[in-house]
Coordinates of C-alpha atoms in Angstrom, one line a residue:
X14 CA -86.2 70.5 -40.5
X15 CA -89.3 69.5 -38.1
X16 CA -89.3 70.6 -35.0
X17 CA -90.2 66.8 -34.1
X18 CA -87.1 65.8 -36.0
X19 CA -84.6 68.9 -34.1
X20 CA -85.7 67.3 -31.1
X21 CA -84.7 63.6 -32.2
X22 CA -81.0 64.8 -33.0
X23 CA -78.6 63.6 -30.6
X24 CA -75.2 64.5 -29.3
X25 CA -72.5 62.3 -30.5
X26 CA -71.2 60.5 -27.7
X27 CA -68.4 61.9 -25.7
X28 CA -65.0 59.8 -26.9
X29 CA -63.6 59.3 -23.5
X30 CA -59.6 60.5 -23.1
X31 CA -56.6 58.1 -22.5
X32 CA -56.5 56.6 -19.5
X33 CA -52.9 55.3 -17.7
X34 CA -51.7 51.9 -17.7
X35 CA -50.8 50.2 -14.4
X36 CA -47.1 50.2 -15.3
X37 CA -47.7 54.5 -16.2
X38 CA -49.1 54.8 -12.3
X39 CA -46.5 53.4 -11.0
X40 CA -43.5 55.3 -13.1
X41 CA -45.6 58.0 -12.1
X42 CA -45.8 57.7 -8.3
X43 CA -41.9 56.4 -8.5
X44 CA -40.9 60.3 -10.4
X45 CA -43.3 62.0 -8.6
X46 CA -42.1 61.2 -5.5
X47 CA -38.5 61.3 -6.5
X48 CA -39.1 65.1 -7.7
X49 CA -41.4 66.1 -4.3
X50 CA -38.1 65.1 -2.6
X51 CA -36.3 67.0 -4.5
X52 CA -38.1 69.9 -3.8
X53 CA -38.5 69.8 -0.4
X54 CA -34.9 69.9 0.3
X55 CA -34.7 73.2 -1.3
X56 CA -36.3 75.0 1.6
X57 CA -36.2 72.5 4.3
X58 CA -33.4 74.2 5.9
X59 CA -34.1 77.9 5.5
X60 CA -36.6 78.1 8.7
X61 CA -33.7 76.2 10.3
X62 CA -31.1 78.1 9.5
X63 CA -30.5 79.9 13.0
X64 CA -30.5 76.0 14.9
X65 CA -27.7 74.7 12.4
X66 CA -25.8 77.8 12.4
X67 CA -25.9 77.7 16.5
X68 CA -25.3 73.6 16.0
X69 CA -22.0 73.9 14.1
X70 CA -20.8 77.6 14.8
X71 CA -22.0 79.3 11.6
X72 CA -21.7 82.7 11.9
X73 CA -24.6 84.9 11.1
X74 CA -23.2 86.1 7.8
X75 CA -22.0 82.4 6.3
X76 CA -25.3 81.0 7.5
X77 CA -27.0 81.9 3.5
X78 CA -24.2 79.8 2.2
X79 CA -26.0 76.6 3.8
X80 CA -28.6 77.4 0.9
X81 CA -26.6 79.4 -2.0
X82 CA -24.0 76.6 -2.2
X83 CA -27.1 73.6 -2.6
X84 CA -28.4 76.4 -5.3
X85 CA -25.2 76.8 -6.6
X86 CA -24.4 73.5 -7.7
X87 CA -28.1 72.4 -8.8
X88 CA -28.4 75.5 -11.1
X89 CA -25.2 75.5 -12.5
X90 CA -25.1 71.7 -13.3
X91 CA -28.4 70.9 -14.8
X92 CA -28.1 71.8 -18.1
X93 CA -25.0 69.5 -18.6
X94 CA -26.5 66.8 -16.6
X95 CA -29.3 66.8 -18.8
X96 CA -27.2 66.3 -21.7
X97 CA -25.0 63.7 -20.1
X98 CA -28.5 61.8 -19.5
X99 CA -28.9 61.7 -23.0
X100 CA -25.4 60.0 -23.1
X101 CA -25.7 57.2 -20.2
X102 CA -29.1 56.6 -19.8
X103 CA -31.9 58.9 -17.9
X104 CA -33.2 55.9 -15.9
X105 CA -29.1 55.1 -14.7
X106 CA -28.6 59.0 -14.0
X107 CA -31.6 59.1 -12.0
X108 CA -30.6 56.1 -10.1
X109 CA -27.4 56.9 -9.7
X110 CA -28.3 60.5 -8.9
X111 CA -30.7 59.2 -6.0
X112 CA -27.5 57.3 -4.5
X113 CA -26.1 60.7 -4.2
X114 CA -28.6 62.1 -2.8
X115 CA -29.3 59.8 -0.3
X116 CA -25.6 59.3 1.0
X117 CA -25.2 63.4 0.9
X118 CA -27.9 63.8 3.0
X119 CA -27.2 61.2 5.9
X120 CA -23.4 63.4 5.6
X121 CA -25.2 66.1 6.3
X122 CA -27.2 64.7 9.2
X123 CA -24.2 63.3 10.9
X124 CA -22.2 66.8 10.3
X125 CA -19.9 67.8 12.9
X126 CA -18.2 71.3 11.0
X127 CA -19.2 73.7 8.6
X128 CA -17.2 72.1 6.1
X129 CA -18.7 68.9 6.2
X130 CA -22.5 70.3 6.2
X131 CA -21.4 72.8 3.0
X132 CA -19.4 69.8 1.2
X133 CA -23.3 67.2 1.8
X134 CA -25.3 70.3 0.7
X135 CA -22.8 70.7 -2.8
X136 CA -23.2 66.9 -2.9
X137 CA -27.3 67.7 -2.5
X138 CA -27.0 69.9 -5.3
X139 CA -25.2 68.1 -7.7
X140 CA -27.4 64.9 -7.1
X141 CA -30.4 67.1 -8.2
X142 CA -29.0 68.4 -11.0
X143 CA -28.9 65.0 -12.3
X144 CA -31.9 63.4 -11.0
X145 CA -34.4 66.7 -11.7
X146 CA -33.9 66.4 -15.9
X147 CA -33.2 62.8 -16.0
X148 CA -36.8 62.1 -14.1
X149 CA -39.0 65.1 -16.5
X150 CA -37.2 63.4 -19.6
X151 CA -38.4 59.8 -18.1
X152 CA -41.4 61.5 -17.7
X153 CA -42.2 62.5 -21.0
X154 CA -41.0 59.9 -22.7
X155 CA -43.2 57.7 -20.7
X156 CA -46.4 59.6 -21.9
X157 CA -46.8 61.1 -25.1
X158 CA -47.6 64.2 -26.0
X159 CA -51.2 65.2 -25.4
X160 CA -53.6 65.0 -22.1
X161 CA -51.7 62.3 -20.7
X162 CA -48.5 64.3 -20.6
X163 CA -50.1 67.3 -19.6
X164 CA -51.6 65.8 -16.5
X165 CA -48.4 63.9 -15.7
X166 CA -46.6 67.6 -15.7
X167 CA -49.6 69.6 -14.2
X168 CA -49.4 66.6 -11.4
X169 CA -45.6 67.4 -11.5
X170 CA -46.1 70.7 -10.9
X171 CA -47.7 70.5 -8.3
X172 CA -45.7 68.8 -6.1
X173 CA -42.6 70.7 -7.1
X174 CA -44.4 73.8 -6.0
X175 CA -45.9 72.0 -3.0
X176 CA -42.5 70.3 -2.1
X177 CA -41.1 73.9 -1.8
X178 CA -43.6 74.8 0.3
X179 CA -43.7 71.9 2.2
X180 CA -40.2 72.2 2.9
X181 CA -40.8 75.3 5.2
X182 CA -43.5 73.5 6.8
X183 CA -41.7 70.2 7.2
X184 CA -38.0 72.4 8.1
X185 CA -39.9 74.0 11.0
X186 CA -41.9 70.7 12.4
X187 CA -38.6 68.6 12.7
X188 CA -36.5 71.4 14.2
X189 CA -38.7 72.0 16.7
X190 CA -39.3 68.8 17.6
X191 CA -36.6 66.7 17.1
X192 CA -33.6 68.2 15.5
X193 CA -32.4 70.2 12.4
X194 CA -30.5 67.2 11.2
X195 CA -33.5 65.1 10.7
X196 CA -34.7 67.6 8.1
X197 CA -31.5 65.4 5.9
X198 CA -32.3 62.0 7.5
X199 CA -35.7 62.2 6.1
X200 CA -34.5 61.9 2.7
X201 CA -32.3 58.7 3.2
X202 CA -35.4 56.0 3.4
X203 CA -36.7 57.6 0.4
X204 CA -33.9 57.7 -2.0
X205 CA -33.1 53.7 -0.9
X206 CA -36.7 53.1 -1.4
X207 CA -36.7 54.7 -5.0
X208 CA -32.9 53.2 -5.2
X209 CA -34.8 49.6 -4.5
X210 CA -38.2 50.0 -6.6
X211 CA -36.7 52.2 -9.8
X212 CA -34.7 49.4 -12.4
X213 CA -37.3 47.5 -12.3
X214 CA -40.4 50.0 -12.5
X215 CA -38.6 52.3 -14.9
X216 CA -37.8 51.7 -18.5
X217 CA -34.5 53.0 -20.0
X218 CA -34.7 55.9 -22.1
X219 CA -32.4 57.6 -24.8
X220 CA -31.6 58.9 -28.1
X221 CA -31.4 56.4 -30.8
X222 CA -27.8 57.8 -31.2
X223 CA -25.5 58.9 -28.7
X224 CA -24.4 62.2 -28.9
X225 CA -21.5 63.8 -28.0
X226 CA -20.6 65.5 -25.2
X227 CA -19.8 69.3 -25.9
X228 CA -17.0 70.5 -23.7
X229 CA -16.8 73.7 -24.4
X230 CA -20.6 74.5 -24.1
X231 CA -20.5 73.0 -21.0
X232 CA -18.1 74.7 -19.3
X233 CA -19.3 78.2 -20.7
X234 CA -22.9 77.7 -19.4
X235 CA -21.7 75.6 -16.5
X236 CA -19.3 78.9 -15.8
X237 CA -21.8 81.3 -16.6
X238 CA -24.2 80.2 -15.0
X239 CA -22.8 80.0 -11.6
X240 CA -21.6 83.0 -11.6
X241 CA -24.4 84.6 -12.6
X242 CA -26.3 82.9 -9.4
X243 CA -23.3 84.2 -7.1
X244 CA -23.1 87.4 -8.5
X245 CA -27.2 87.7 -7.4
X246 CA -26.8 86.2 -4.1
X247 CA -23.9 88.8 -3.6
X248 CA -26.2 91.8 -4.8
X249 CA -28.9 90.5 -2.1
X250 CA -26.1 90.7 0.7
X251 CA -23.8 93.5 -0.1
X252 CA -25.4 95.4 -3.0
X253 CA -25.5 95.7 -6.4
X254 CA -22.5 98.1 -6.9
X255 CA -19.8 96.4 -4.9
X256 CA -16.7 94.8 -7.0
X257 CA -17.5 91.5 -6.1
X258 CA -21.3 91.6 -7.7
X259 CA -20.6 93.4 -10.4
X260 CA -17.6 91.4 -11.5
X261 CA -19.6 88.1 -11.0
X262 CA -22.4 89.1 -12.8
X263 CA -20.2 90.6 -15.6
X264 CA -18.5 87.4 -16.1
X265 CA -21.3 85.5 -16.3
X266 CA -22.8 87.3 -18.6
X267 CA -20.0 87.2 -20.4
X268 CA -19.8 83.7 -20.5
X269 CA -23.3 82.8 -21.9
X270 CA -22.8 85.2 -24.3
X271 CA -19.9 83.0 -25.3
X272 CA -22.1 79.7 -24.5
X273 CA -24.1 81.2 -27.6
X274 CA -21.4 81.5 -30.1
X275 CA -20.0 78.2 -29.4
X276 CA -23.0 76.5 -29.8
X277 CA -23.3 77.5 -33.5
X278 CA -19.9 76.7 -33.7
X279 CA -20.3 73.5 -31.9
X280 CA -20.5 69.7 -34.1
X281 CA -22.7 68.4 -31.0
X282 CA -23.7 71.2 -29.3
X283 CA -24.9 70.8 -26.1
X284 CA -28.5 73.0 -26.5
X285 CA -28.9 73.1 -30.6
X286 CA -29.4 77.0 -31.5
X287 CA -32.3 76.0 -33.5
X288 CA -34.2 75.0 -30.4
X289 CA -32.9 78.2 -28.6
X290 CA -34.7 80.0 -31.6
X291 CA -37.9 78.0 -30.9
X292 CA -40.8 80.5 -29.5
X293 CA -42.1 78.0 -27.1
X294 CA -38.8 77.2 -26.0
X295 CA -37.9 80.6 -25.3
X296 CA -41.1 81.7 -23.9
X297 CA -42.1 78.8 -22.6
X298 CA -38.4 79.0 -20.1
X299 CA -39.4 82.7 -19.9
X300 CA -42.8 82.4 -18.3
X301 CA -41.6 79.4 -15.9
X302 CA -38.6 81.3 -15.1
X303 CA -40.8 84.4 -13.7
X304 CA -43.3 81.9 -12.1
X305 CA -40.3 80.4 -10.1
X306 CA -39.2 84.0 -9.0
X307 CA -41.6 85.3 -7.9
X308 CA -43.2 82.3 -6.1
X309 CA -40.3 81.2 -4.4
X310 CA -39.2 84.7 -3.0
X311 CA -42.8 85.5 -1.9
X312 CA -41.8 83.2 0.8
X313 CA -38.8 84.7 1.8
X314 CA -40.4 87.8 1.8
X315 CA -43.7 86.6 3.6
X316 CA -41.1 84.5 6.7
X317 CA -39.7 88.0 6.8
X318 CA -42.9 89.5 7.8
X319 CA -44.3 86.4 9.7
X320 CA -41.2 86.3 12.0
X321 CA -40.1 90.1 11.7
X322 CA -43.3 91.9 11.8
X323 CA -45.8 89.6 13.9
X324 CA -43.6 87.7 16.0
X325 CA -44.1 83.9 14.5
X326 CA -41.8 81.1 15.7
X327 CA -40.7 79.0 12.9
X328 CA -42.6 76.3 13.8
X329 CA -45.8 78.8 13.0
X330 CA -44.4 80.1 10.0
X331 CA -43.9 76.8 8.1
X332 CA -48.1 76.0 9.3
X333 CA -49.1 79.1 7.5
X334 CA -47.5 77.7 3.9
X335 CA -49.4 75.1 4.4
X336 CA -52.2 77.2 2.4
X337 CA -50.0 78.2 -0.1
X338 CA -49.1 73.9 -0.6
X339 CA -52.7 73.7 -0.9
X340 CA -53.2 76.2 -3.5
X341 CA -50.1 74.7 -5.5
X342 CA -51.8 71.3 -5.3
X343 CA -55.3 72.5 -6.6
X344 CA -53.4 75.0 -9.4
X345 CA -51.5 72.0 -10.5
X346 CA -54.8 69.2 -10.1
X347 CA -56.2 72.2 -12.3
X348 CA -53.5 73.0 -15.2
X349 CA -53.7 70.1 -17.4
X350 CA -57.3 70.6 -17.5
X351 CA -57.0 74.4 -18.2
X352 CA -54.2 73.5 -20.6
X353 CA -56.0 71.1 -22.4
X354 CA -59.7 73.4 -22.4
X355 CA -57.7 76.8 -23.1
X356 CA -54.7 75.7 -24.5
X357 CA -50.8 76.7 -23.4
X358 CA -50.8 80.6 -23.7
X359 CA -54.3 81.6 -22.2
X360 CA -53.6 79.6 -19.4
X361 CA -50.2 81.0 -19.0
X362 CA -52.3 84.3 -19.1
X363 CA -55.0 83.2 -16.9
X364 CA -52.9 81.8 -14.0
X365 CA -50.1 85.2 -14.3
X366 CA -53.5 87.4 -13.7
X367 CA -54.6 85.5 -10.8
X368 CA -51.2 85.2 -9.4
X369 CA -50.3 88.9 -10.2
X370 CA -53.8 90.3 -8.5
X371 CA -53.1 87.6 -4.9
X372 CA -49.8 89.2 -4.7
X373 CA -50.9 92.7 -5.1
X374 CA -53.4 92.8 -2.3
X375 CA -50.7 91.7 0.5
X376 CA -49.3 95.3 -0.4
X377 CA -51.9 96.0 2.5
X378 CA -50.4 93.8 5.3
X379 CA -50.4 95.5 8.5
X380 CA -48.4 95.0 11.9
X381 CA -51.9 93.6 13.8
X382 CA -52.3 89.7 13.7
X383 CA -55.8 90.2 12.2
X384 CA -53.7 90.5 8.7
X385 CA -52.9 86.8 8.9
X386 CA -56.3 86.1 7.1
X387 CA -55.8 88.3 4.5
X388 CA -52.1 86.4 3.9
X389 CA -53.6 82.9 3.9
X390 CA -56.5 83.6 1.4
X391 CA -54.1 85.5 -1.0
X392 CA -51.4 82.7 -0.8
X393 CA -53.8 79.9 -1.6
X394 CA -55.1 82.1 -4.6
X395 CA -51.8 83.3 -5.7
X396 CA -50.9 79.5 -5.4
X397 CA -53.2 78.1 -7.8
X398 CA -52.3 80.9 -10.5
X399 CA -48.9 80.1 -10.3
X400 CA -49.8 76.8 -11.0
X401 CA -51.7 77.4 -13.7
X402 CA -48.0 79.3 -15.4
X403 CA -45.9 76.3 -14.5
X404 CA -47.9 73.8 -15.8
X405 CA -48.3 76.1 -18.6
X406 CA -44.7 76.9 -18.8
X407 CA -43.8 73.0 -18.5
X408 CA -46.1 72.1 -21.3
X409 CA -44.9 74.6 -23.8
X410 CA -41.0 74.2 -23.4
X411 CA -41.8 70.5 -24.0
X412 CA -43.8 69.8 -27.1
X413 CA -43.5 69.5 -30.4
X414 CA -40.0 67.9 -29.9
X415 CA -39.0 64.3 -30.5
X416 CA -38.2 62.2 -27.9
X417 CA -34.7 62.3 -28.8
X418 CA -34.6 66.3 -27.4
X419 CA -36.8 65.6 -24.5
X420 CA -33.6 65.0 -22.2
X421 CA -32.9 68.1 -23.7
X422 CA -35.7 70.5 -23.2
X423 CA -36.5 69.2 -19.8
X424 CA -32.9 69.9 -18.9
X425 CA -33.9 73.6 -20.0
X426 CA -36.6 74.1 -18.1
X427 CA -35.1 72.2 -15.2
X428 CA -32.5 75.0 -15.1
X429 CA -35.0 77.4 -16.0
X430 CA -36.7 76.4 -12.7
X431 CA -33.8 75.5 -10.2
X432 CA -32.2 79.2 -11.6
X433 CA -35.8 80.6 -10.7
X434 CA -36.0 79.5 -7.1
X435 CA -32.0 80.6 -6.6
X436 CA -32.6 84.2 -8.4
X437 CA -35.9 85.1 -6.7
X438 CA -34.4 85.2 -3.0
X439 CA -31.8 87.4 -3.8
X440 CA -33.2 89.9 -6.5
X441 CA -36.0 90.5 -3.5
X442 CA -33.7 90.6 -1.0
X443 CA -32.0 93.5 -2.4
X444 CA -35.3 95.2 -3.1
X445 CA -36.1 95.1 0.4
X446 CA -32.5 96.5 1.3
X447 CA -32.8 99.4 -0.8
X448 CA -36.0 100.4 0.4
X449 CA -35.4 99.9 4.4
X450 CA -31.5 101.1 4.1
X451 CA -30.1 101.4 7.5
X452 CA -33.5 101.2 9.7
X453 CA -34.9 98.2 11.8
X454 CA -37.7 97.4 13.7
X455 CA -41.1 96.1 12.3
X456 CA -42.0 98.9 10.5
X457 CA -38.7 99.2 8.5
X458 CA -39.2 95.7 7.3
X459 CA -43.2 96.0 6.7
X460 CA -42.1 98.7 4.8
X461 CA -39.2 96.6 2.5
X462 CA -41.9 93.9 2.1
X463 CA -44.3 96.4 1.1
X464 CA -42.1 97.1 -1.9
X465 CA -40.8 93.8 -3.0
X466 CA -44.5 92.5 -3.2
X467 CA -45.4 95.2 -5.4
X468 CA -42.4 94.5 -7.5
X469 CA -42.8 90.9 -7.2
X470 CA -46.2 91.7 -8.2
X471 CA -45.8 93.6 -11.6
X472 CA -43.0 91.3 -12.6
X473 CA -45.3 88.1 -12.8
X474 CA -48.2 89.9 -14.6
X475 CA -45.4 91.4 -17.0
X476 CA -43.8 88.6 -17.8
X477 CA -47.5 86.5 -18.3
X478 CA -48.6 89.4 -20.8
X479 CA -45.2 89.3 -22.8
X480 CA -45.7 85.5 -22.9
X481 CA -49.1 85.3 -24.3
X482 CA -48.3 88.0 -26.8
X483 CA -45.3 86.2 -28.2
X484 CA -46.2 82.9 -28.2
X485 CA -49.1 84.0 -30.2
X486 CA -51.8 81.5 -31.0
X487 CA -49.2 79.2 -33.2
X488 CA -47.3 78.3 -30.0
X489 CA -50.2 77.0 -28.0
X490 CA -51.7 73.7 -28.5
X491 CA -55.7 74.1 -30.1
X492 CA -57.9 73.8 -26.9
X493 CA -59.8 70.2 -27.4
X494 CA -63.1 70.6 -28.0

């Protein structure tokens, strides 16, 4: 060929991707917002734990329970909710779930005793068991497979990440300057205003047949799994070898072991053992678990050294995760396009490297203030790596499934992400105990920190390695283009 006739040749117009409908926008902002809720109340309280505990006469020790018992009830109950979804609708769980919410949280508001704050935050926690899977399955079903969904759950993401963050931020702004009970009265305009705007923005989803609702599986998972959370929260505050722990922990390990057998034993089983043996099931769930951990407990172990170490008020500590919400933002604006360049697994990769390196370098905090810059870049790095894993993480767990296992597989990696943010806190918690032991003062816990970084550190490049060498090029989707 000429080179006049090289030079005529042409690139083939670029096809441009799938753009959203009007109606898609709005399901979109509707779930989006729903889940951002959802995830702000996870940590909205923990910078506010002192004020309630003063404000209702918690003592020091029952104070964690204000967050284990919320954790408790979301962890343990998503899996079942996400089946019983399947059974009565996603879009009338979700609604119904918001109700919950909403009504829990002006109880807990308007508390007067430590009973009636624990019974709103079990209330809190059961509501998002039930509205977390019902909105991803709505989600998913709304857009199908490919860039559309992949954006829709990178955008997802992001605000569950950020929501987290933006709990601490948001916790610490209303208790210091209005009260600790607004940080539940915010949530009551919002759930009436998705209450109001969801039947007639959202379409029904579900199976084409209506399956039944496996008992037994239920209760062994259901079982299982909250023991397994208290058995971890006990480890964090009395150790790992005490009878309580280890009985807890034993017993719910027992119990999923049994969840497994009755599953293949199961006519309707309530997770399918044929999905449990899919590779981007498992290691999808696997890679989002370790992103949740190790996220989530970075900032409990970063408001330890913020308050501990340099002396932050609350109020201060919940501004400094404000770069960390960024990062999450920009790491989930950015995973559906990494997904979709790189596929699944080398973005899981990619964003567990990132993450993995952020986290490593606050290994050299000092005591000084001048360490606070080194903190905020890192976080906002570390932030958009993690994103990168959970979007990659959502991605995976979800496709190449009909829509009839969508309620499903969301309600698996819901779990996989509520059991994240409840494991992390404790399993670094005890890390810093063992390390620290009996001292105090700010050296003892810069020290404690110190170590559960660098453990927190090699977990999440660990676990993004194992995932991108087991799912293997067959469980990511071919990059486009």
């Amino acid at each position: 060929m000429s080179t006049s006739s090289t030079a005529s040749v042409t690139a083939p117009p670029r096809t441009p991707g799938p753009r959203m409908t009007g109606r898609q926008k709005l399901v979109l902002v509707l779930l989006l917002g729903a889940q951002f809720m959802i995830a702000v109340d996870f940590s909205i309280l923990n910078v506010a734990l002192p004020a309630v505990g003063e404000g209702l006469g918690f003592s020091l020790g029952h104070l964690q329970w204000i967050a284990t018992s919320f954790a408790l009830a979301a962890a343990g109950f998503t899996l079942l909710f996400g089946r019983v979804a399947d059974l009565v609708g996603r879009k009338r769980l979700f609604v119904g779930g918001m109700v919950v919410l909403g009504l829990s949280s002006l109880l807990g508001g308007l508390a007067t005793s430590p009973q009636v704050l624990l019974t709103a935050r079990v209330l809190q926690g059961l509501a998002t068991a039930a509205v977390t899977p019902a909105g991803l399955a709505l989600l998913t079903t709304a857009f199908k497979e490919g860039p559309l969904r992949e954006r829709a759950l990178g955008l997802n993401g992001a605000l569950m990440s950020a929501g987290f963050t933006a709990g601490a931020v948001l916790g610490g702004l209303l208790t210091d300057l209005l009260s600790w009970r607004w940080a539940f009265f915010v949530n009551v305009p919002v759930a009436a205003l998705v209450v109001a705007l969801a039947p007639s923005v959202i379409s029904e989803s579900r199976p084409a047949e209506r399956p039944k609702l496996d008992l037994p599986g239920a209760a062994a998972v259901t079982g299982g799994l909250l023991l397994l959370v208290h058995g971890l929260t006990q480890a964090g505050e009395s150790g790992w070898t005490t009878p309580t722990t280890l009985t807890a922990l034993l017993a719910g390990a027992a119990l999923l072991v049994a969840f497994w057998f009755v599953e293949k034993r199961a006519a309707a089983p309530l997770v399918p053992v044929h999905i449990l043996r899919r590779r981007s099931v498992i290691w999808g769930n696997a890679t989002g678990l370790i992103a949740f951990v190790t996220e989530t407990s970075l900032v409990f172990l970063l408001t330890l050294y913020l308050q501990e170490v340099l002396g932050y008020s609350p109020l201060a500590t919940g501004l400094a995760f404000g770069v960390l919400g960024a990062g999450t933002v920009t790491g989930g604006l950015l995973g559906g396009r990494a997904v979709g360049r790189f596929g699944n697994r080398r973005a899981i990769v990619l964003g567990g490297v990132v993450q993995a390196a952020a986290t490593l370098s606050l290994v050299a905090l000092g005591t000084s203030d001048g360490w606070i810059a080194l903190l905020l870049a890192a976080t906002f790095v570390g932030g958009v790596g993690n994103m990168l894993m959970i979007v990659g993480f959502m991605v995976t767990a979800t496709s190449g499934l009909p829509d009839t296992e969508q309620g499903l597989a969301t309600g698996l990696a819901t779990m996989t992400q509520q059991v994240g943010i409840t494991l992390g806190i404790p399993v670094m918690s005890a890390v810093v105990t063992a390390r620290t032991g009996t001292a105090t003062g700010p050296g003892a816990v810069l020290s404690g920190v110190s170590a559960a970084v660098l453990v927190n550190s090699v977990l999440v490049l660990a676990g993004a390695l194992l995932a991108g060498v087991f799912l293997g090029r067959s469980g990511s989707r071919t990059p486009a283009g």
